[in-house]
Amino acid sequence: MMQLQIRAIKLLSIAFLFFLFSCGRSSYYSKVYSFENSTWKANDLKTFDVEIKDTSKIYDIVFFVRVGTDYDYNNAWVYLHSTLPDKSTYREAHQFFISNDIGEWIGNKSGSLVESEMVFGKRKFDQVGHYKFVIEQATTQKELEHVSDLGLKIVESKQRN
């Protein structure tokens, strides 16, 4: 019964967040992965395939992670692997900040979930074609518990160059 309630809360939270993001700017791309048993294993890479057809637009690229309030750390390190249409590849380390040094949530909290974002604002894609983004968990832990979801959304930027 408890699992059913947790699943219902998770689904309602995701639906609510999609509703919030549907108001205002329209999404060019959006994908969310959920982790089984709210555990992100080190070998569980998540892939986001994006097709860019118009290089004249400016976008905000937002990666987000949702953790439970029982999450044991104040951050989460990830590797972002990017493959561009010309097949060039990049690997960068990034940090999701989840709480500050005294344990206050930095991200948006809804019930027992906290969503933290990495925003790459005002970005242009220089090449038309297929972009692939892969996020790899890069902490010293083989498993991160209380991590429910990981996602990417690309929206047209409100700001212009």
N, CA and C of each residue as an Amber inpcrd file, in Angstrom:
protein
   483
   0.8250000  -1.1950000   0.0000000   0.0000000   0.0000000   0.0000000
   0.8710000   1.2610000   0.0000000   1.9450000   1.2390000   0.7980000
   2.8360000   2.4000000   0.8860000   3.5010000   2.6710000  -0.4660000
   3.9320000   1.5970000  -1.1780000   4.5390000   1.7480000  -2.5020000
   3.5660000   2.4130000  -3.4670000   2.2900000   2.0350000  -3.3920000
   1.2710000   2.6090000  -4.2590000   1.0950000   4.1010000  -3.9880000
   1.1200000   4.4800000  -2.7270000   0.9950000   5.8890000  -2.3650000
   2.2090000   6.6870000  -2.8460000   3.4020000   6.1210000  -2.6790000
   4.6210000   6.7960000  -3.1310000   4.5790000   6.9760000  -4.6450000
   4.1700000   5.9320000  -5.3620000   4.0810000   6.0090000  -6.8220000
   3.0620000   7.0670000  -7.2510000   1.9160000   7.1360000  -6.5530000
   0.8870000   8.1250000  -6.8790000   1.4040000   9.5370000  -6.6470000
   2.1040000   9.7510000  -5.5380000   2.6740000  11.0730000  -5.2490000
   3.6920000  11.4440000  -6.3120000   4.5250000  10.4860000  -6.7150000
   5.5390000  10.7430000  -7.7300000   4.8870000  11.1320000  -9.0560000
   3.8610000  10.3860000  -9.4650000   3.1720000  10.6820000 -10.7220000
   2.4860000  12.0440000 -10.6780000   1.8500000  12.3640000  -9.5530000
   1.2070000  13.6730000  -9.4220000   2.2400000  14.7990000  -9.4590000
   3.3940000  14.5850000  -8.8240000   4.4510000  15.5990000  -8.8350000
   4.9620000  15.8380000 -10.2470000   5.1820000  14.7530000 -10.9850000
   5.6630000  14.8880000 -12.3630000   4.6180000  15.5900000 -13.2220000
   3.3460000  15.2120000 -13.0690000   2.2770000  15.8610000 -13.8290000
   2.2080000  17.3510000 -13.5060000   2.3330000  17.6930000 -12.2210000
   2.3010000  19.0920000 -11.8000000   3.4550000  19.8660000 -12.4160000
   4.6640000  19.2920000 -12.4060000   5.8220000  19.9790000 -12.9750000
   5.6750000  20.1730000 -14.4810000   5.1500000  19.1640000 -15.1730000
   4.9100000  19.3380000 -16.6070000   3.8750000  20.4260000 -16.8530000
   2.8580000  20.5100000 -16.0000000   1.8580000  21.5700000 -16.1150000
   2.5130000  22.9320000 -15.9470000   3.3930000  23.0590000 -14.9460000
   4.0710000  24.3400000 -14.7260000   4.9050000  24.7440000 -15.9320000
   5.6250000  23.7690000 -16.5010000   6.4810000  24.0910000 -17.6270000
   5.6870000  24.3230000 -18.9010000   4.4630000  23.8070000 -18.9580000
   3.6570000  24.0380000 -20.1550000   3.0950000  25.4500000 -20.1740000
   3.0360000  26.0840000 -19.0180000   2.5960000  27.4740000 -18.9500000
   3.7840000  28.3520000 -19.2960000   3.6400000  29.2800000 -20.1830000
   4.7430000  30.1600000 -20.5200000   5.4570000  29.6670000 -21.7640000
   6.7540000  29.4660000 -21.6490000   7.5630000  29.0790000 -22.7960000
   7.2350000  27.6620000 -23.2600000   7.2330000  27.4870000 -24.5640000
   6.9510000  26.1540000 -25.0810000   8.2500000  25.3520000 -25.1450000
   8.1520000  24.0690000 -24.8420000   9.3130000  23.1920000 -24.8820000
   9.6110000  22.7820000 -26.3060000  10.8570000  22.8510000 -26.6590000
  11.3060000  22.3110000 -27.9340000  11.5460000  20.8100000 -27.7690000
  12.0690000  20.4350000 -26.5950000  12.3750000  19.0390000 -26.2960000
  12.2000000  18.8350000 -24.8000000  11.6950000  17.6730000 -24.4310000
  11.5510000  17.3390000 -23.0160000  11.5410000  15.8280000 -22.8550000
  12.3670000  15.3410000 -21.9380000  12.3910000  13.9080000 -21.6410000
  12.8000000  13.7240000 -20.1950000  12.1240000  12.7920000 -19.5170000
  12.3920000  12.4960000 -18.1120000  12.5780000  10.9970000 -17.9550000
  13.6080000  10.6170000 -17.2250000  13.8360000   9.2240000 -16.8540000
  13.5590000   9.0750000 -15.3640000  12.9090000   7.9990000 -14.9790000
  12.7000000   7.6720000 -13.5700000  13.6020000   6.4960000 -13.2200000
  14.1180000   6.5180000 -11.9930000  15.0150000   5.4650000 -11.5400000
  14.2490000   4.4320000 -10.7300000  14.4860000   3.1760000 -11.0530000
  13.8420000   2.0850000 -10.3330000  14.2830000   2.1180000  -8.8710000
  13.3230000   2.0150000  -7.9740000  13.5600000   2.0580000  -6.5320000
  14.2490000   3.3480000  -6.0890000  14.1020000   4.4080000  -6.8760000
  14.7180000   5.7040000  -6.5740000  16.2110000   5.5780000  -6.2920000
  16.8780000   4.7520000  -7.0930000  18.3200000   4.5400000  -6.9350000
  19.0000000   4.7220000  -8.2820000  19.9400000   5.6640000  -8.3320000
  20.7010000   5.9180000  -9.5480000  22.0260000   5.1770000  -9.4370000
  22.1690000   4.1280000 -10.2150000  23.3870000   3.3250000 -10.2020000
  24.4420000   3.9770000 -11.0930000  25.6980000   3.8230000 -10.7110000
  26.8010000   4.4700000 -11.4230000  26.8600000   4.0660000 -12.8940000
  26.4440000   2.8540000 -13.2200000  26.5250000   2.4060000 -14.6110000
  25.2480000   2.6870000 -15.4020000  24.3160000   3.4200000 -14.8150000
  23.0290000   3.7230000 -15.4530000  23.0960000   5.0880000 -16.1340000
  23.5400000   5.0920000 -17.3840000  23.6580000   6.3300000 -18.1550000
  22.3200000   6.6440000 -18.8120000  21.9810000   7.9180000 -18.8770000
  20.7230000   8.3410000 -19.4950000  21.0430000   9.1640000 -20.7400000
  20.3830000   8.7940000 -21.8490000  20.6530000   9.4020000 -23.1500000
  19.4780000  10.2600000 -23.5960000  19.8070000  11.4400000 -24.1130000
  18.8200000  12.3730000 -24.6410000  19.2100000  12.6830000 -26.0830000
  18.3600000  12.2870000 -27.0190000  18.6020000  12.5150000 -28.4410000
  17.7510000  13.6890000 -28.9050000  18.4150000  14.7050000 -29.4440000
  17.7300000  15.9320000 -29.8440000  18.0370000  16.2130000 -31.3100000
  16.9930000  16.4810000 -32.0770000  17.1510000  16.8370000 -33.4940000
  16.9640000  18.3510000 -33.6220000  17.9900000  19.0340000 -34.0910000
  17.9330000  20.4870000 -34.2710000  17.8040000  20.7860000 -35.7600000
  16.7660000  21.5390000 -36.0980000  16.5050000  21.8690000 -37.5030000
  16.7440000  23.3450000 -37.8130000  16.7370000  24.1950000 -36.7760000
  16.8610000  25.6390000 -36.9710000  17.9630000  26.1690000 -36.0590000
  19.0500000  26.6350000 -36.6600000  20.1780000  27.1310000 -35.8590000
  20.0730000  28.6260000 -35.5450000  19.0090000  29.2630000 -35.9660000
  18.8800000  30.7040000 -35.7190000  18.2550000  31.0080000 -34.3590000
  17.6120000  30.0290000 -33.7380000  16.9260000  30.2660000 -32.4660000
  17.8720000  30.1510000 -31.2820000  17.4880000  30.8140000 -30.2050000
  18.2560000  30.7820000 -28.9590000  17.4450000  29.9880000 -27.9440000
  18.1290000  29.0840000 -27.2490000  17.4550000  28.1810000 -26.3260000
  18.0540000  28.2580000 -24.9240000  17.2600000  27.8430000 -23.9550000
  17.7520000  27.5480000 -22.6160000  17.7340000  26.0270000 -22.5030000
  18.8690000  25.4630000 -22.1300000  19.0040000  24.0210000 -21.9710000
  19.0320000  23.7490000 -20.4750000  18.0870000  22.9260000 -20.0140000
  17.9370000  22.7080000 -18.5790000  17.9750000  21.2080000 -18.2840000
  18.9980000  20.7840000 -17.5600000  19.0580000  19.4380000 -17.0140000
  18.5450000  19.5200000 -15.5900000  17.7750000  18.5210000 -15.1620000
  17.2750000  18.5560000 -13.7850000  17.2950000  17.1690000 -13.1700000
  17.4300000  17.1580000 -11.8540000  17.3980000  15.9240000 -11.0790000
  16.4120000  16.1360000  -9.9370000  15.6350000  15.0850000  -9.6520000
  14.6930000  15.1330000  -8.5320000  15.1410000  14.1070000  -7.5040000
  15.2810000  14.5800000  -6.2820000  15.6750000  13.6980000  -5.1850000
  14.6310000  13.7830000  -4.0880000  14.6050000  12.7470000  -3.2680000
  13.7320000  12.7740000  -2.1010000  14.3840000  13.5660000  -0.9850000
  13.5850000  14.0080000  -0.0440000  14.1210000  14.7900000   1.0730000
  15.0050000  13.9480000   1.9910000  15.0580000  12.6560000   1.7630000
  15.9700000  11.7860000   2.5170000  17.3230000  11.6450000   1.8250000
  17.5390000  12.3460000   0.7200000  18.8070000  12.2950000  -0.0080000
  19.9300000  12.6980000   0.9420000  21.0360000  11.9480000   0.9350000
  22.0830000  12.0950000   1.9480000  23.1220000  13.1780000   1.6760000
  23.0990000  13.8100000   0.5160000  24.1720000  14.7330000   0.1500000
  23.6050000  16.0970000  -0.2290000  24.4880000  17.1000000  -0.3070000
  24.0090000  18.4270000  -0.7010000  24.2310000  18.7000000  -2.1860000
  24.7700000  17.6960000  -2.9110000  25.0040000  17.8690000  -4.3450000
  25.0080000  16.5150000  -5.0270000  25.1590000  16.5500000  -6.3280000
  25.3500000  15.3320000  -7.1240000  26.2290000  15.7100000  -8.3150000
  27.3380000  15.0150000  -8.4600000  28.2380000  15.2550000  -9.5870000
  27.8410000  14.3550000 -10.7520000  27.9220000  14.9150000 -11.9490000
  27.6180000  14.1640000 -13.1630000  28.6480000  14.4940000 -14.2370000
  28.7800000  13.5640000 -15.1670000  29.5110000  13.8440000 -16.4000000
  28.4720000  14.0460000 -17.4840000  28.6460000  15.1010000 -18.2570000
  27.8000000  15.3580000 -19.4070000  28.6280000  15.0560000 -20.6520000
  28.1940000  14.0290000 -21.3810000  28.8310000  13.6550000 -22.6420000
  27.9680000  14.2250000 -23.7610000  28.5810000  14.9700000 -24.6600000
  27.8460000  15.5700000 -25.7750000  28.4510000  15.1100000 -27.0910000
  27.5890000  14.7100000 -28.0230000  28.0170000  14.3720000 -29.3750000
  27.2410000  15.2700000 -30.3260000  27.9770000  16.0160000 -31.1500000
  27.3800000  16.9560000 -32.0900000  27.1460000  16.2890000 -33.4440000
  26.3750000  16.9290000 -34.3250000  26.1040000  16.3370000 -35.6430000
  27.3660000  16.0120000 -36.4410000  28.4420000  16.7870000 -36.2560000
  29.6840000  16.5020000 -36.9870000  30.5150000  15.4010000 -36.3280000
  29.9210000  14.7280000 -35.3170000  30.5230000  13.6030000 -34.5790000
  31.5990000  14.0280000 -33.5760000  31.8330000  15.3310000 -33.3930000
  32.7610000  15.7510000 -32.3450000  32.1130000  15.4690000 -30.9880000
  32.9410000  15.1080000 -30.0030000  32.4250000  14.7350000 -28.6870000
  33.1100000  15.5590000 -27.5970000  32.3760000  15.7420000 -26.5140000
  32.8750000  16.4990000 -25.3700000  32.4310000  15.7880000 -24.0940000
  33.2410000  15.8880000 -23.0600000  32.8890000  15.3570000 -21.7440000
  33.2110000  16.4350000 -20.7140000  32.1900000  16.7970000 -19.9240000
  32.3480000  17.8420000 -18.9250000  31.7920000  17.3540000 -17.5880000
  32.4420000  17.7350000 -16.5100000  31.9210000  17.4410000 -15.1710000
  31.0710000  18.6250000 -14.7180000  29.9200000  18.3250000 -14.1470000
  29.0120000  19.3550000 -13.6340000  28.4630000  18.9130000 -12.2950000
  27.9750000  19.8900000 -11.5430000  27.4600000  19.6200000 -10.2140000
  26.0340000  20.1440000 -10.0810000  25.1310000  19.2740000  -9.6570000
  23.8030000  19.7110000  -9.2630000  23.8950000  20.1220000  -7.8070000
  23.5100000  21.3470000  -7.4830000  23.4500000  21.7810000  -6.0910000
  22.0420000  21.5100000  -5.5870000  21.9390000  20.7760000  -4.4880000
  20.6490000  20.3460000  -3.9860000  20.2870000  21.0490000  -2.6830000
  21.2620000  21.1980000  -1.8020000  21.0360000  21.9660000  -0.5620000
  22.2990000  22.7470000  -0.2590000  22.1530000  23.7510000   0.6000000
  23.3250000  24.5350000   0.9700000  24.0600000  23.8540000   2.1310000
  25.1000000  24.5060000   2.6420000  25.9330000  23.9090000   3.6870000
  25.1960000  23.6420000   4.9940000  24.0900000  24.3340000   5.2330000
  23.3510000  24.0950000   6.4790000  22.0960000  23.2520000   6.2470000
  22.0000000  22.6550000   5.0380000  20.9280000  21.7030000   4.7640000
  19.6310000  22.2710000   4.2350000  19.6010000  23.5450000   3.8790000
  18.3850000  24.1370000   3.3010000  18.3360000  23.8090000   1.8120000
  17.1440000  23.4100000   1.3390000  16.9830000  23.0290000  -0.0620000
  17.1930000  24.2330000  -0.9630000  17.9480000  24.0530000  -2.0180000
  18.1890000  25.1130000  -2.9910000  17.1670000  25.0270000  -4.1170000
  16.8550000  23.8060000  -4.5310000  15.9310000  23.6040000  -5.6330000
  14.4870000  23.8230000  -5.2320000  13.5850000  23.5170000  -6.1480000
  12.1540000  23.6390000  -5.8950000  11.6720000  22.4040000  -5.1470000
  11.0540000  22.6170000  -3.9890000  10.5690000  21.5120000  -3.1650000
   9.0600000  21.4020000  -3.3090000   8.6130000  20.1630000  -3.5400000
   7.1880000  19.8820000  -3.6140000   6.9510000  18.5820000  -2.8610000
   6.3430000  18.6840000  -1.6890000   6.1410000  17.5020000  -0.8580000
   7.4780000  16.9520000  -0.4140000   7.7380000  15.6930000  -0.7510000
   8.9980000  15.0670000  -0.3430000  10.0070000  15.0040000  -1.4870000
   9.7870000  15.7770000  -2.5520000  10.7210000  15.8200000  -3.6810000
  11.3370000  17.2060000  -3.8250000  12.6110000  17.2250000  -4.2030000
  13.3240000  18.4750000  -4.4600000  13.9030000  18.3810000  -5.8670000
  13.6120000  19.3780000  -6.7010000  14.1370000  19.4050000  -8.0640000
  15.2250000  20.4630000  -8.1560000  16.3970000  20.0300000  -8.6000000
  17.5320000  20.9300000  -8.7910000  17.8730000  20.9720000 -10.2700000
  18.3050000  22.1400000 -10.7270000  18.5520000  22.3410000 -12.1470000
  19.9680000  22.8010000 -12.4240000  20.4470000  22.4460000 -13.6170000
  21.6330000  23.0440000 -14.2230000  21.1210000  23.7260000 -15.4780000
  21.2360000  25.0270000 -15.5430000  20.6910000  25.7790000 -16.6680000
  21.8340000  26.3300000 -17.5090000  21.7790000  26.0250000 -18.7760000
  22.6950000  26.6000000 -19.7480000  21.8410000  27.5520000 -20.5750000
  21.8510000  28.8260000 -20.1960000  20.9610000  29.8060000 -20.7950000
  21.5260000  30.4520000 -22.0390000  20.5900000  30.9150000 -22.8680000
  20.9140000  31.6580000 -24.0900000  21.9440000  30.9340000 -24.9490000
  21.6100000  29.7080000 -25.3550000  22.5230000  28.9060000 -26.1600000
  21.9870000  28.7450000 -27.5710000  22.9020000  28.7410000 -28.5210000
  22.5490000  28.4620000 -29.9120000  23.2060000  27.1520000 -30.3050000
  22.4950000  26.3880000 -31.0900000  23.0720000  25.1950000 -31.6890000
  23.6460000  25.6250000 -33.0270000  24.9300000  25.4060000 -33.2260000
  25.6040000  25.8860000 -34.4390000  25.4290000  24.9740000 -35.6450000
  24.9850000  23.7390000 -35.3980000  24.8780000  22.7790000 -36.4920000
  23.4610000  22.2130000 -36.5510000  22.9570000  22.0600000 -37.7510000
  21.6900000  21.3620000 -37.9420000  21.9820000  19.8640000 -37.8280000
  21.0750000  19.1300000 -37.1790000  21.2410000  17.6880000 -37.1250000
  21.0120000  17.1060000 -35.7420000  21.5560000  15.9000000 -35.5530000
  21.3250000  15.0940000 -34.3630000  22.3720000  15.3870000 -33.2820000
  21.8910000  15.7850000 -32.1070000  22.7330000  15.9860000 -30.9360000
  22.3950000  14.8780000 -29.9360000  23.4250000  14.3540000 -29.2950000
  23.2040000  13.3310000 -28.2770000  23.8620000  13.7910000 -26.9850000
  23.0700000  13.8220000 -25.9170000  23.5660000  14.1730000 -24.5920000
  23.3970000  12.9530000 -23.7000000  24.4500000  12.5820000 -23.0050000
  24.4090000  11.4510000 -22.0830000  24.8540000  11.9450000 -20.7160000
  24.0580000  11.6300000 -19.7020000  24.4250000  12.0030000 -18.3370000
  24.8210000  10.7430000 -17.5800000  25.9920000  10.8370000 -16.9590000
  26.5550000   9.7390000 -16.1850000  26.7260000  10.1990000 -14.7410000
  26.3000000   9.3840000 -13.8240000  26.4830000   9.6770000 -12.4050000
  27.9780000   9.6130000 -12.1150000  28.5340000  10.6580000 -11.4880000
  29.9830000  10.7630000 -11.3170000  30.3950000  10.9350000  -9.8510000
  29.5930000  10.4150000  -8.9490000  29.9650000  10.5000000  -7.5370000
  30.8500000   9.3130000  -7.1720000  31.3390000   9.3030000  -5.9690000
  32.1630000   8.1800000  -5.5110000  31.3030000   7.0030000  -5.0690000
  29.9970000   7.1820000  -5.0290000  29.0740000   6.1210000  -4.6320000
  28.6810000   5.2760000  -5.8440000  28.5830000   3.9730000  -5.6760000
  28.1170000   3.1090000  -6.7660000  26.6250000   3.2650000  -6.9830000
  25.9170000   3.6670000  -5.9330000  24.4790000   3.8980000  -6.0170000
  24.1250000   5.1530000  -5.2310000  23.3270000   5.9930000  -5.8460000
  22.7820000   7.1630000  -5.1480000  21.3300000   6.8540000  -4.8350000
  21.0170000   6.7590000  -3.5640000  19.6490000   6.4720000  -3.1500000
  18.8450000   7.7530000  -3.0460000  17.5380000   7.6200000  -3.1600000
  16.5720000   8.7120000  -3.0590000  16.6520000   9.6740000  -4.2430000
  17.1050000   9.1630000  -5.4020000  17.0940000   9.9390000  -6.6410000
  15.9600000   9.3700000  -7.4850000  14.9350000  10.1710000  -7.7160000
  13.7590000   9.6430000  -8.4070000  13.7980000   9.8520000  -9.9120000
  14.2410000  11.0290000 -10.3810000  14.1450000  11.3390000 -11.8110000
  15.3290000  12.1710000 -12.2750000  15.5690000  12.0820000 -13.5790000
  16.5740000  12.8930000 -14.2510000  15.9780000  13.2980000 -15.5820000
  16.1230000  14.5630000 -15.9450000  15.5060000  14.9970000 -17.1820000
  16.2530000  16.1070000 -17.8890000  15.8110000  16.3470000 -19.1000000
  16.3320000  17.4340000 -19.9310000  15.1570000  18.1090000 -20.5960000
  15.1700000  19.4260000 -20.5590000  14.1950000  20.1840000 -21.3390000
  14.9480000  21.2980000 -22.0550000  14.5370000  21.5340000 -23.2700000
  15.0950000  22.6200000 -24.0720000  13.9260000  23.5050000 -24.4480000
  14.0300000  24.7670000 -24.0720000  12.9540000  25.7200000 -24.3430000
  13.5330000  26.9270000 -25.0600000  12.6970000  27.5630000 -25.8590000
  13.1420000  28.7920000 -26.4990000  13.4010000  29.8240000 -25.4190000
  14.5180000  30.4960000 -25.5050000  14.9040000  31.4600000 -24.4920000
  14.0040000  32.6940000 -24.5580000  13.6990000  33.2510000 -23.3990000
  12.9310000  34.5020000 -23.3340000  13.7800000  35.6650000 -23.7950000
  15.0880000  35.5330000 -23.5810000  16.0080000  36.6120000 -23.9120000
  16.5670000  36.4230000 -25.3090000  16.8890000  37.4880000 -25.9250000
  17.5080000  37.4640000 -27.2430000  18.9560000  37.8870000 -27.0990000
  19.7620000  37.5790000 -28.1200000  21.1810000  37.9920000 -28.1030000
  21.3470000  39.4660000 -27.9050000
